[in-house]
N, CA, C and O atoms as a GROMACS GRO file, in nm:
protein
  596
    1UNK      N    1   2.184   9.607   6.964
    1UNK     CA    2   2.042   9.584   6.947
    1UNK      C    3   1.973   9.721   6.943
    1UNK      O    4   1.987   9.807   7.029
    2UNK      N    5   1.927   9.727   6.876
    2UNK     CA    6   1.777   9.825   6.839
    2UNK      C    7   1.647   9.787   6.878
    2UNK      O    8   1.586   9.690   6.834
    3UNK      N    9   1.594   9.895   6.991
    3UNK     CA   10   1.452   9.846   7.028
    3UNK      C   11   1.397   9.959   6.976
    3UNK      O   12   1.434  10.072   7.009
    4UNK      N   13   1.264   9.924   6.850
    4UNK     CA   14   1.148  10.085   6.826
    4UNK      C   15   1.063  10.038   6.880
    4UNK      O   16   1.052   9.917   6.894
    5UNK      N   17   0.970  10.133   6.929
    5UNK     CA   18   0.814  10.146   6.994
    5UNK      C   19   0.728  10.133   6.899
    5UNK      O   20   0.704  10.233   6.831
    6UNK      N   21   0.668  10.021   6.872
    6UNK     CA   22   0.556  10.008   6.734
    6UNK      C   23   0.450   9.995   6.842
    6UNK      O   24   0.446   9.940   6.953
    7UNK      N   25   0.372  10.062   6.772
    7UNK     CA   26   0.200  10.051   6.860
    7UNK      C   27   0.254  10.018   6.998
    7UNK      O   28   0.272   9.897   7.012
    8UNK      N   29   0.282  10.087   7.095
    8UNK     CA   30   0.315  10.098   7.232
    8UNK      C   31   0.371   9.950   7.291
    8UNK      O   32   0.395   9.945   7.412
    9UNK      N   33   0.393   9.826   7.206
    9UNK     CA   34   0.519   9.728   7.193
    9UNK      C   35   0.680   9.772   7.164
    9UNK      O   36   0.699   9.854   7.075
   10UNK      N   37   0.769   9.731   7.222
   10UNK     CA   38   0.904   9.748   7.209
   10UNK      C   39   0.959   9.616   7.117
   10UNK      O   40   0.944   9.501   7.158
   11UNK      N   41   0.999   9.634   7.038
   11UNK     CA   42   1.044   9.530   6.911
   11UNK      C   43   1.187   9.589   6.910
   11UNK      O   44   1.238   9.699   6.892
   12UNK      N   45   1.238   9.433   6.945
   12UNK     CA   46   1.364   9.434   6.895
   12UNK      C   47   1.428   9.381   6.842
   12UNK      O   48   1.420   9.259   6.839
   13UNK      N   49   1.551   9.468   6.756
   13UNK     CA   50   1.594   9.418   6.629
   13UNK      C   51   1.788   9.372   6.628
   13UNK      O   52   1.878   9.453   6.608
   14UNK      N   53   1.797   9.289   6.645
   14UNK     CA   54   1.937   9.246   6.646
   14UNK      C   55   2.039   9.209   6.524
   14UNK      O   56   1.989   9.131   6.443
   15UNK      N   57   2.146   9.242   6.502
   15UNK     CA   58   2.222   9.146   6.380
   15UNK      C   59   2.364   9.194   6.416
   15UNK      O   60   2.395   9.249   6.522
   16UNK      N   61   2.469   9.156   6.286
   16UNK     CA   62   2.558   9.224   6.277
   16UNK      C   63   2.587   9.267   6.117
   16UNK      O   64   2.565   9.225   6.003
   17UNK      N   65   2.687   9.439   6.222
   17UNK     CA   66   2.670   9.480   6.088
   17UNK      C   67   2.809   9.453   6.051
   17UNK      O   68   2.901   9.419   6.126
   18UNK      N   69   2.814   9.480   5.888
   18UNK     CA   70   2.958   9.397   5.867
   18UNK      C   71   3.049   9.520   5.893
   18UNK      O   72   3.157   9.500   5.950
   19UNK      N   73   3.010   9.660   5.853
   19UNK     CA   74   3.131   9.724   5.892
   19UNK      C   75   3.052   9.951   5.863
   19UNK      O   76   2.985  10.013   5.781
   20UNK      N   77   3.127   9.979   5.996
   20UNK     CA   78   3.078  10.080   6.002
   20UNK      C   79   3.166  10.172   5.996
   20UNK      O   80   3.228  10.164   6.102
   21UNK      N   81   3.213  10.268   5.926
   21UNK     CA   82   3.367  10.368   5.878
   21UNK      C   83   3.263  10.540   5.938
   21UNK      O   84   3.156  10.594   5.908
   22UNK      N   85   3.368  10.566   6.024
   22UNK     CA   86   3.339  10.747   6.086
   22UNK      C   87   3.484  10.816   5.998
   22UNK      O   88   3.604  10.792   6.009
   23UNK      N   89   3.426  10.886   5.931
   23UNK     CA   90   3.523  10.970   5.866
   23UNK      C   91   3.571  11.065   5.933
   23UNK      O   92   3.515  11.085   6.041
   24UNK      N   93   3.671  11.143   5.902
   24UNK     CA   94   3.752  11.204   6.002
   24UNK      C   95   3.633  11.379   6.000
   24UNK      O   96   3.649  11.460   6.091
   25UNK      N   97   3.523  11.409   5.884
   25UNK     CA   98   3.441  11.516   5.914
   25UNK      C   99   3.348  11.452   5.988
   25UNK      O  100   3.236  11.500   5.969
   26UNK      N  101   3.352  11.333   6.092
   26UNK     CA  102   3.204  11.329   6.166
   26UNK      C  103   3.121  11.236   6.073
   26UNK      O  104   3.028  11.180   6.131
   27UNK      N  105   3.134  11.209   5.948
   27UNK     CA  106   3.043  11.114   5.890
   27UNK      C  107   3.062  10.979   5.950
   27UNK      O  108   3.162  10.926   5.999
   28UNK      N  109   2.906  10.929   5.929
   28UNK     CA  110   2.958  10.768   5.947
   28UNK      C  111   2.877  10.675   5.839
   28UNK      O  112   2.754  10.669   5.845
   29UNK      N  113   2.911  10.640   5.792
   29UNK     CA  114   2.881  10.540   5.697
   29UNK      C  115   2.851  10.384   5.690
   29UNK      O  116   2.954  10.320   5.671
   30UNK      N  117   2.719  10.295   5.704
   30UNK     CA  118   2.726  10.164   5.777
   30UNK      C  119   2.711  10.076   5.617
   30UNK      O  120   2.642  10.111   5.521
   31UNK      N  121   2.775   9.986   5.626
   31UNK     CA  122   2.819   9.911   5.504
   31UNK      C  123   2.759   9.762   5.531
   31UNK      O  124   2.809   9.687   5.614
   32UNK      N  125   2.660   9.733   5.462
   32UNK     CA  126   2.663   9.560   5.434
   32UNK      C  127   2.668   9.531   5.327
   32UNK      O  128   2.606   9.576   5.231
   33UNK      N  129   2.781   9.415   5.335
   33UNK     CA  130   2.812   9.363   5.167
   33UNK      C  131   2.708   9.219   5.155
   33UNK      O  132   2.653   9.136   5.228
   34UNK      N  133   2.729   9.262   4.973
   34UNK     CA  134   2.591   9.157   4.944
   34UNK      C  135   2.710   9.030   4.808
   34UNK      O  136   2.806   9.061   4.738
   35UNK      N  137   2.657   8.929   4.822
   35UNK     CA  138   2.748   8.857   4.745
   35UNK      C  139   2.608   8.817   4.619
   35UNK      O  140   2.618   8.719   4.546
   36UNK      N  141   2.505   8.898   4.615
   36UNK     CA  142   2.374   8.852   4.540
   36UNK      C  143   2.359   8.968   4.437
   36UNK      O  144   2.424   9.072   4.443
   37UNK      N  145   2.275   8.942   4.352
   37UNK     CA  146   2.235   9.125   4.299
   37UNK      C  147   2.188   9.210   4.380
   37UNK      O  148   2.190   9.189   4.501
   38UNK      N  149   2.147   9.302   4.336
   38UNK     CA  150   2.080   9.406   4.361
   38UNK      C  151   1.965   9.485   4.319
   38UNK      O  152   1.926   9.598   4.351
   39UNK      N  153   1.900   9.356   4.203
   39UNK     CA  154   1.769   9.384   4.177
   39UNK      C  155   1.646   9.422   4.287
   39UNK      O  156   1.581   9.524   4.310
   40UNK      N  157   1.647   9.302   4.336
   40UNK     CA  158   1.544   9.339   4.482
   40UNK      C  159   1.553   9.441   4.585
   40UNK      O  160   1.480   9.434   4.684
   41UNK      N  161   1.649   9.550   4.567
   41UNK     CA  162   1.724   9.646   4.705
   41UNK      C  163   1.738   9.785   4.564
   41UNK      O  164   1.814   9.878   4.588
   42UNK      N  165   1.678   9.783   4.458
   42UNK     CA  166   1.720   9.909   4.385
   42UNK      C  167   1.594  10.028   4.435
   42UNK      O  168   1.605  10.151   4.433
   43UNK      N  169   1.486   9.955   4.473
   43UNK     CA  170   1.398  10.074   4.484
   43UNK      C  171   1.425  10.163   4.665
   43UNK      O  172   1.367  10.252   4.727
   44UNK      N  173   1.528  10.084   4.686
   44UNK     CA  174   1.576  10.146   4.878
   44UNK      C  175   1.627  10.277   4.802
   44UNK      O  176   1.698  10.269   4.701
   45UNK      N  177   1.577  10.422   4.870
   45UNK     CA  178   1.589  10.548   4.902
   45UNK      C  179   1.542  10.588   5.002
   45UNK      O  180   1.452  10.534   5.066
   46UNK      N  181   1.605  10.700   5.030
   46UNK     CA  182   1.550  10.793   5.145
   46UNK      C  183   1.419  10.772   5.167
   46UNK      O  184   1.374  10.712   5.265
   47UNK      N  185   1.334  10.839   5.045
   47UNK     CA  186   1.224  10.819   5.050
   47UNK      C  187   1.127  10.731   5.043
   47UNK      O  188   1.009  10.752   5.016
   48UNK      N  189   1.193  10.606   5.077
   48UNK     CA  190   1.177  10.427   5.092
   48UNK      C  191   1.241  10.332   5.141
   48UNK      O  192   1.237  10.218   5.096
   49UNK      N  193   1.355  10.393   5.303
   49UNK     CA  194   1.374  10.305   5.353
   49UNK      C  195   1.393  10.162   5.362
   49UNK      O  196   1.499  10.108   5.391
   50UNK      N  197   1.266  10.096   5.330
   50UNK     CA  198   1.199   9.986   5.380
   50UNK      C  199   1.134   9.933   5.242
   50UNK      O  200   1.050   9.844   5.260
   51UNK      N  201   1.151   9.962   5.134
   51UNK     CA  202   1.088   9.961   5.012
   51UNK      C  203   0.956   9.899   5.104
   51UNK      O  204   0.953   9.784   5.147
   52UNK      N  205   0.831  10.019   5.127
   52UNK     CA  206   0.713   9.948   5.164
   52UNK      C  207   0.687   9.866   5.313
   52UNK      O  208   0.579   9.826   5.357
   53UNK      N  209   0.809   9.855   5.370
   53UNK     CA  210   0.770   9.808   5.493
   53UNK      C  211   0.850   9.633   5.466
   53UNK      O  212   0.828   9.538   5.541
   54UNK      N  213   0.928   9.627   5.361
   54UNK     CA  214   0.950   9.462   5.348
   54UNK      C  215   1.109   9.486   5.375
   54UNK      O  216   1.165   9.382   5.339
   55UNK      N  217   1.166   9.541   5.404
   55UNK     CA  218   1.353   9.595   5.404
   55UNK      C  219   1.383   9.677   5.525
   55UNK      O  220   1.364   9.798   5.537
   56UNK      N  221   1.430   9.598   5.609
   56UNK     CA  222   1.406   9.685   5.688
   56UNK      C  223   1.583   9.709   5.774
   56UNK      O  224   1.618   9.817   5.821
   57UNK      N  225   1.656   9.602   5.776
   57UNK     CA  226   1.815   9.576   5.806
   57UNK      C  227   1.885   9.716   5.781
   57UNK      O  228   1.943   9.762   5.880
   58UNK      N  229   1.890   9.795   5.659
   58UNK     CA  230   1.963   9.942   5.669
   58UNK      C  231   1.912  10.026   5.789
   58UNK      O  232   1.977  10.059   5.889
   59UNK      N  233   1.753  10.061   5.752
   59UNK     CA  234   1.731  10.153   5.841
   59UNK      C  235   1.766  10.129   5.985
   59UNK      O  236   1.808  10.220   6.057
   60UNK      N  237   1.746   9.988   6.031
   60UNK     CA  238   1.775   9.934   6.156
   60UNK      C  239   1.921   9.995   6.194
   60UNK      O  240   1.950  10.072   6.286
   61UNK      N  241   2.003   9.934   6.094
   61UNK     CA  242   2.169   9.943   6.145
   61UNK      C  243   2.172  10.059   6.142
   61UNK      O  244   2.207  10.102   6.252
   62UNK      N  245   2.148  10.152   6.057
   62UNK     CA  246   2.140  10.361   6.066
   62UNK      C  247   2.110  10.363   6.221
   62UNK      O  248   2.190  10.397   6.309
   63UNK      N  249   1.976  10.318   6.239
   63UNK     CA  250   1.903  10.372   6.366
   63UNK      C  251   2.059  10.359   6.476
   63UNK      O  252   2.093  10.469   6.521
   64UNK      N  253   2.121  10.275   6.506
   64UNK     CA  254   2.222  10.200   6.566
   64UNK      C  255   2.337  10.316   6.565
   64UNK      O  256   2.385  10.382   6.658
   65UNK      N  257   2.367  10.316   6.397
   65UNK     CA  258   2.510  10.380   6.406
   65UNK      C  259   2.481  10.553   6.448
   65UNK      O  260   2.576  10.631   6.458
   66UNK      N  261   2.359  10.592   6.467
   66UNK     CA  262   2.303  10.736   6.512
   66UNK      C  263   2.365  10.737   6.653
   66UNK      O  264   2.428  10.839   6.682
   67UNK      N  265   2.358  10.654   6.731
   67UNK     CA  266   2.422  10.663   6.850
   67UNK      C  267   2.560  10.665   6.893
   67UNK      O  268   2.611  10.642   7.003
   68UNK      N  269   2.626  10.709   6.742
   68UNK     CA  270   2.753  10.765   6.740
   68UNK      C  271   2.778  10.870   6.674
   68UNK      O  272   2.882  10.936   6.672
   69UNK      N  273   2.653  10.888   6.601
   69UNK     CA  274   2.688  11.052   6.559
   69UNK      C  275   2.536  11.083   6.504
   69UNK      O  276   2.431  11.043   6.553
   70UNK      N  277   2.564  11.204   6.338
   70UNK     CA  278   2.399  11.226   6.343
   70UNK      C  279   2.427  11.260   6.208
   70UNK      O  280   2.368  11.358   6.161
   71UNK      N  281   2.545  11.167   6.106
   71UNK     CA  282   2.532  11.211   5.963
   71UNK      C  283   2.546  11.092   5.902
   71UNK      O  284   2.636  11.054   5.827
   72UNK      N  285   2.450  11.036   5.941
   72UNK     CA  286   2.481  10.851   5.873
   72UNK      C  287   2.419  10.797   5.727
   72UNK      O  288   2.301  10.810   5.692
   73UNK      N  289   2.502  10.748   5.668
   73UNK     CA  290   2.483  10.694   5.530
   73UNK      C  291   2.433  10.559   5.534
   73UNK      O  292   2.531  10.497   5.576
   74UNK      N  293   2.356  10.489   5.520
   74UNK     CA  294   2.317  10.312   5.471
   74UNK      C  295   2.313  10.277   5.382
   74UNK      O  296   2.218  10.308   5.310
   75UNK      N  297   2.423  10.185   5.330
   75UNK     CA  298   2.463  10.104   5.228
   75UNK      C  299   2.457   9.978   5.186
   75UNK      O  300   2.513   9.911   5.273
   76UNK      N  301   2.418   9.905   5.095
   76UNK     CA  302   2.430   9.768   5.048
   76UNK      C  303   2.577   9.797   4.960
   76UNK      O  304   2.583   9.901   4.894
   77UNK      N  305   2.690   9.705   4.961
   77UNK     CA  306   2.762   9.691   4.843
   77UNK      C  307   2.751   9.540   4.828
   77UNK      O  308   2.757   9.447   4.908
   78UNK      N  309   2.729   9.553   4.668
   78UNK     CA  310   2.749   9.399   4.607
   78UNK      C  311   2.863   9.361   4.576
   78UNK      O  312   2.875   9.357   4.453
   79UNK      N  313   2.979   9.322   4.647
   79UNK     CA  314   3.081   9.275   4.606
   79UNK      C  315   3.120   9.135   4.520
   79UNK      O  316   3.180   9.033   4.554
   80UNK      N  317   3.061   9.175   4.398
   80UNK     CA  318   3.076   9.041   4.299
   80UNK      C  319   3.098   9.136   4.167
   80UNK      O  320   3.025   9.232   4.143
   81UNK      N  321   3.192   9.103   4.099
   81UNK     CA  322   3.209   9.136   3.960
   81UNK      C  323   3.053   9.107   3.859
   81UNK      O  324   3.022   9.193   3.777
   82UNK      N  325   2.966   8.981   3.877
   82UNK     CA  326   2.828   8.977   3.828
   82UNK      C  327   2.761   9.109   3.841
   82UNK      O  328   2.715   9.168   3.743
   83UNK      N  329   2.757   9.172   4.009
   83UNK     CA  330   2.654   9.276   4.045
   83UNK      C  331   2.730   9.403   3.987
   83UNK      O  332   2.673   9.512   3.996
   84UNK      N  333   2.864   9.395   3.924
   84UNK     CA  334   2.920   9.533   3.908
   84UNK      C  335   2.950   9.615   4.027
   84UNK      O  336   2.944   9.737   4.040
   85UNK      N  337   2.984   9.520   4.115
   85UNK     CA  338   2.986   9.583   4.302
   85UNK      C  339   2.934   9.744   4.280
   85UNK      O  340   3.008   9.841   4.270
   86UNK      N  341   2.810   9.744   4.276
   86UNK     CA  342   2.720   9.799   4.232
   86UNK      C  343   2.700   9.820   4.421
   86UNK      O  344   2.722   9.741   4.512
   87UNK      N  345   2.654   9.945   4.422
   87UNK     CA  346   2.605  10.008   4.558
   87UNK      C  347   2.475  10.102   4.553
   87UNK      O  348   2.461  10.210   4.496
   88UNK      N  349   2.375  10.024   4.638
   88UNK     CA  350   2.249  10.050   4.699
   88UNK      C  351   2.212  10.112   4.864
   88UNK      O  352   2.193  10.044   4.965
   89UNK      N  353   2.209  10.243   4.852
   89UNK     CA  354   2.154  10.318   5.014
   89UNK      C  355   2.157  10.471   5.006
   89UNK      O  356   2.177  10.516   4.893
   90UNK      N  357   2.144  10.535   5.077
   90UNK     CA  358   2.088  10.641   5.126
   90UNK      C  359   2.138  10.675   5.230
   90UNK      O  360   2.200  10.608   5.313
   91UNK      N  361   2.103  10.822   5.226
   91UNK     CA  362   2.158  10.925   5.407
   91UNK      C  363   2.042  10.902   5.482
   91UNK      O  364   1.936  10.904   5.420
   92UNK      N  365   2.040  10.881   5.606
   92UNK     CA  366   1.943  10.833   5.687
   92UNK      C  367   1.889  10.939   5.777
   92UNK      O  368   1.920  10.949   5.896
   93UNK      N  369   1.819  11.005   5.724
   93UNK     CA  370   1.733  11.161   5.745
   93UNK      C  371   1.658  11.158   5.850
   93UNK      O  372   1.661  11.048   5.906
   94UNK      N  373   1.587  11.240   5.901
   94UNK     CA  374   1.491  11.216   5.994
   94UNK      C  375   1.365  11.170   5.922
   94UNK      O  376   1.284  11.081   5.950
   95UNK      N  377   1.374  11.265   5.814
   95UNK     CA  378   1.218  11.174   5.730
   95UNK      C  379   1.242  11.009   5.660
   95UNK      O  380   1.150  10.935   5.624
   96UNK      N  381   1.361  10.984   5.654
   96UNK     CA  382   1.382  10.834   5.653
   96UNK      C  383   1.362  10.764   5.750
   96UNK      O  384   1.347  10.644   5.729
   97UNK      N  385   1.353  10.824   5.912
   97UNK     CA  386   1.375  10.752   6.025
   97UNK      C  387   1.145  10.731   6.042
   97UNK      O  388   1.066  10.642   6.074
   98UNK      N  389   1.140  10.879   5.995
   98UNK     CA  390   0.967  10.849   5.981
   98UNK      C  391   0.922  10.758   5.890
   98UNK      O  392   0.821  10.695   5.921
   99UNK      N  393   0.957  10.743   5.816
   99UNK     CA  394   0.920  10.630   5.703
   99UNK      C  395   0.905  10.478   5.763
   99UNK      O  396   0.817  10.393   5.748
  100UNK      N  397   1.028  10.480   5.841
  100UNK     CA  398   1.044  10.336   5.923
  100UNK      C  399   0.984  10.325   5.989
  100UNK      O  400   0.917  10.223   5.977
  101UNK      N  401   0.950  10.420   6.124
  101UNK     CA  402   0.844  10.454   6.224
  101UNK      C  403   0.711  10.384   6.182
  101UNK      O  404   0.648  10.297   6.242
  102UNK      N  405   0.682  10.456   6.043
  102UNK     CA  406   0.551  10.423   6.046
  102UNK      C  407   0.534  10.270   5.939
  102UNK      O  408   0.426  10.213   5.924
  103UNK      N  409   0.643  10.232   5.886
  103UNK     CA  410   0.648  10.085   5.842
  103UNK      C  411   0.642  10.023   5.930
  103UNK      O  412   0.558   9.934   5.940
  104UNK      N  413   0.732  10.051   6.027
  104UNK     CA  414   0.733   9.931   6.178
  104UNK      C  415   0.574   9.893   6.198
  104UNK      O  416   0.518   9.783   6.205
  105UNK      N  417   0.511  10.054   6.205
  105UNK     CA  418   0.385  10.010   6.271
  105UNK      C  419   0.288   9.915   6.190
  105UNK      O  420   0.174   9.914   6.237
  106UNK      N  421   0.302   9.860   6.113
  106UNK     CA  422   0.235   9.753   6.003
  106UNK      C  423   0.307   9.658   6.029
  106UNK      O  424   0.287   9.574   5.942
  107UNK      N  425   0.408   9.610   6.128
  107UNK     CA  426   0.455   9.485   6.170
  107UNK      C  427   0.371   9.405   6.233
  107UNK      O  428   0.359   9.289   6.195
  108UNK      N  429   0.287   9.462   6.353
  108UNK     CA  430   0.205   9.356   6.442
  108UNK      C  431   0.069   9.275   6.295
  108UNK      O  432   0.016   9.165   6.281
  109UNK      N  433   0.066   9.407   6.218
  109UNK     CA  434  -0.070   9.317   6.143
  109UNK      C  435  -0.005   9.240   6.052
  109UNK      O  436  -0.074   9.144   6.019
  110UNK      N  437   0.153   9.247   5.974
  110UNK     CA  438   0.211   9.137   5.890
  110UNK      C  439   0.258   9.000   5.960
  110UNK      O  440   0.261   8.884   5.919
  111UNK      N  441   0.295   9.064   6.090
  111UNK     CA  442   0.324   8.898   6.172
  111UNK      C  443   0.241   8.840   6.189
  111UNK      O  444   0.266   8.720   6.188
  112UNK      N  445   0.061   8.887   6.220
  112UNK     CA  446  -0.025   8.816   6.264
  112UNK      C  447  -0.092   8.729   6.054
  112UNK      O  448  -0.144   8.627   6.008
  113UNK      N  449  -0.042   8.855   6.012
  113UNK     CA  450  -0.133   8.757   5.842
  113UNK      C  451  -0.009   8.665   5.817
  113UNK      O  452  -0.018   8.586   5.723
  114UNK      N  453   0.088   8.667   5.879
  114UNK     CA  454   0.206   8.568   5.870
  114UNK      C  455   0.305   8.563   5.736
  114UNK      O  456   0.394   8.486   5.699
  115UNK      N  457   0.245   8.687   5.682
  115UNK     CA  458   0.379   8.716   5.575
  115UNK      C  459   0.477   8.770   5.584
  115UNK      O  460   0.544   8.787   5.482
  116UNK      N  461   0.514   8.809   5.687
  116UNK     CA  462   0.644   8.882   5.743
  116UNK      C  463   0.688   8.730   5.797
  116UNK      O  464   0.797   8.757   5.848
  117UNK      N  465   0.674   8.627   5.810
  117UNK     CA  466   0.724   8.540   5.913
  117UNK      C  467   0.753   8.437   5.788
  117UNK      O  468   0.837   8.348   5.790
  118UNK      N  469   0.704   8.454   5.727
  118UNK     CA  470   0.771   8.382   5.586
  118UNK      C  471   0.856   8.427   5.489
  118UNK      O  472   0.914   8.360   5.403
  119UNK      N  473   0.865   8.631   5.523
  119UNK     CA  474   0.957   8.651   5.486
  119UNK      C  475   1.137   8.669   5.551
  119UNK      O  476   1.247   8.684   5.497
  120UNK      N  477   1.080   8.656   5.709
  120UNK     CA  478   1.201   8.630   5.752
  120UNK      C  479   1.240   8.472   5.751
  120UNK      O  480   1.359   8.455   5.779
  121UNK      N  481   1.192   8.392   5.733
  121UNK     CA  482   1.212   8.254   5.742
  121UNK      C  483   1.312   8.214   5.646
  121UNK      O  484   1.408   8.139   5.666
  122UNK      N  485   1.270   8.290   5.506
  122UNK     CA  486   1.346   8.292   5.381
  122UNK      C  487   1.465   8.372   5.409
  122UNK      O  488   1.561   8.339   5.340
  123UNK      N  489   1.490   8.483   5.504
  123UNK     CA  490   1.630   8.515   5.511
  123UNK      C  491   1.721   8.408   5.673
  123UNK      O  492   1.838   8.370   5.682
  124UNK      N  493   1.659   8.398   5.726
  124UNK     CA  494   1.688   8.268   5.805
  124UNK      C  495   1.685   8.369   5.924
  124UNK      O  496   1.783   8.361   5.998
  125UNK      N  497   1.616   8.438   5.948
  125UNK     CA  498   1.591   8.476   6.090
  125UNK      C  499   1.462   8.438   6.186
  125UNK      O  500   1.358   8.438   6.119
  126UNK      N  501   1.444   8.413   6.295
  126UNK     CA  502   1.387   8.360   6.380
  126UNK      C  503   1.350   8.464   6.481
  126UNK      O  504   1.438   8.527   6.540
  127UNK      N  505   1.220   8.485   6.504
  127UNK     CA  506   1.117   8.559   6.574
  127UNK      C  507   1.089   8.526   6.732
  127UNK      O  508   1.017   8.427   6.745
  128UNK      N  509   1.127   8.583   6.849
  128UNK     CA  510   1.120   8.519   6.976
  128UNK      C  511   1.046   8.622   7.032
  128UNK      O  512   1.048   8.738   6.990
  129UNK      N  513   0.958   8.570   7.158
  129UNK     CA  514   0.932   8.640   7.302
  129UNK      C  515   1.085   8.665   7.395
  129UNK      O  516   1.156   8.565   7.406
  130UNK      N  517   1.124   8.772   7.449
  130UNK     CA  518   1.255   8.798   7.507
  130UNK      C  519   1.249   8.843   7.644
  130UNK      O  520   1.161   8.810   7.723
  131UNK      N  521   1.342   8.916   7.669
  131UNK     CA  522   1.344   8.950   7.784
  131UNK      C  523   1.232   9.102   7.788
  131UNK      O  524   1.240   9.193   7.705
  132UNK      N  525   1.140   9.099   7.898
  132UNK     CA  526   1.052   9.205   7.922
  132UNK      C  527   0.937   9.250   7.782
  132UNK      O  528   0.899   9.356   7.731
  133UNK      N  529   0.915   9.117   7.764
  133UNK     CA  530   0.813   9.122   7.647
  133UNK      C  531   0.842   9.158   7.499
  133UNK      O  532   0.778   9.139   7.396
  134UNK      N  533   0.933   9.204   7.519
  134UNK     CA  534   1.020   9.284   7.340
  134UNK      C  535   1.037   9.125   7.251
  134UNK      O  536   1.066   9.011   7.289
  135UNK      N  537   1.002   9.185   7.119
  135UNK     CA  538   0.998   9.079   7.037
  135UNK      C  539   1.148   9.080   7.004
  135UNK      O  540   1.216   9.178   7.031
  136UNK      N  541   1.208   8.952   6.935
  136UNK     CA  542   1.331   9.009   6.872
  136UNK      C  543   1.380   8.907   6.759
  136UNK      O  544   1.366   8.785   6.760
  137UNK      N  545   1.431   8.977   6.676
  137UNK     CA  546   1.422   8.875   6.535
  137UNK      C  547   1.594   8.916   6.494
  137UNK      O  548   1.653   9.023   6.503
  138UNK      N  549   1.634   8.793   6.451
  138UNK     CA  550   1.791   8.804   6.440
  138UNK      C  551   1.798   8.656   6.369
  138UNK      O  552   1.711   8.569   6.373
  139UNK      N  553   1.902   8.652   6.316
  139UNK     CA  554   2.005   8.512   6.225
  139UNK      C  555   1.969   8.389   6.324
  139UNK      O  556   1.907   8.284   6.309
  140UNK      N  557   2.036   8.450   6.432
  140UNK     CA  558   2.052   8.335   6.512
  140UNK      C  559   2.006   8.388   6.684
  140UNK      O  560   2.066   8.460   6.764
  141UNK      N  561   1.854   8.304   6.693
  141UNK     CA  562   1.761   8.379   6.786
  141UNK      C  563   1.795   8.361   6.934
  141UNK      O  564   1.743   8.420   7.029
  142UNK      N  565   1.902   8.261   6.938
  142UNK     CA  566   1.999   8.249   7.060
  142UNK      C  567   2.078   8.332   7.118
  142UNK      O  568   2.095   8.370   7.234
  143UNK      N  569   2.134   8.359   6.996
  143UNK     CA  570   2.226   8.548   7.024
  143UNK      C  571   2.145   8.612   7.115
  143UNK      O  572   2.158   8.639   7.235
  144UNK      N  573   2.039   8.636   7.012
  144UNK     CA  574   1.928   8.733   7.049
  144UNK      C  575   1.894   8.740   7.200
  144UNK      O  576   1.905   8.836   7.276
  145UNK      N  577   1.841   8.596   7.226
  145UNK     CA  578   1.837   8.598   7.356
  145UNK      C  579   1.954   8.587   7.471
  145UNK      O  580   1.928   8.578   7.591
  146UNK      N  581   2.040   8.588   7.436
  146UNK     CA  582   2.167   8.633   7.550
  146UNK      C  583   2.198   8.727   7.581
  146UNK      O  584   2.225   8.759   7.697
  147UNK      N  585   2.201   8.802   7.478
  147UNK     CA  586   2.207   8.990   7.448
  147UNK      C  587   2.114   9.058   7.508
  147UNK      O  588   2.132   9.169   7.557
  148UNK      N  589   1.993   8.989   7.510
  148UNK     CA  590   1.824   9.082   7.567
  148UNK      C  591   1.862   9.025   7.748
  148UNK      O  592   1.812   9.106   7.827
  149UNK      N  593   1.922   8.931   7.806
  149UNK     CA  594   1.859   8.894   7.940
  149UNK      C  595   1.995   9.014   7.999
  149UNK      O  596   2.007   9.038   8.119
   0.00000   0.00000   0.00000
């Protein structure tokens, strides 16, 4: 789990990632495979994280795999002959980690206009009150809460 400080709230962010490779120079590289295209995930760069504040699962899992080292890559691969297992991500910089910072902080006003809650609904994640007030949004919000108590 990943907790960031948005507007002096602790939000936390849970999942799994499918697979994280440390190369033998210290790199680490976090991998989620996509069985969909990759139209909607082409504008993710460095310098867009979050395309806008709506993508937010790479930077999250980066934030994560940092706590094993400090040269981390975030990746989408599309593993389907359709997508051309075609690969979408970025090195996860410190000015990538600001980008997120300050996307996060436009979370409390998208949950309250309720379009963030329709856009996680559509990926099937579920939004809870947790342990010590931290929000936490994950697949399956049960996890979530076993992991937080």
């Amino acid at each position: 789990m990943v907790l960031l400080d948005v507007m002096g709230e602790q939000i936390a962010f849970a999942g799994k990632i499918d697979r994280i490779d440390r190369h033998t120079d210290g790199r680490i590289r976090v991998t989620d495979y996509k069985s969909g295209q990759a139209t909607s995930y082409k504008k993710l760069s460095e310098s867009e994280p979050t395309d806008g504040g709506t993508k937010f699962q790479l930077p999250v899992y980066g934030l994560l795999a940092l706590t094993t080292g400090n040269n981390v890559t975030t990746r989408y691969w599309y593993v389907n002959h359709k997508a051309n297992y075609e690969v979408v991500g970025y090195q996860l910089t410190d000015a990538a980690i600001d980008v997120l910072k300050a996307d996060s902080n436009k979370l409390p006003d998208r949950i309250r206009s309720s379009s963030i809650l329709r856009w996680r609904a559509r990926l099937g994640f579920r939004c809870r009150e947790v342990y010590q007030g931290a929000k936490c949004c994950d697949r399956k919000a049960n996890d979530c809460l076993r992991n937080t108590r």
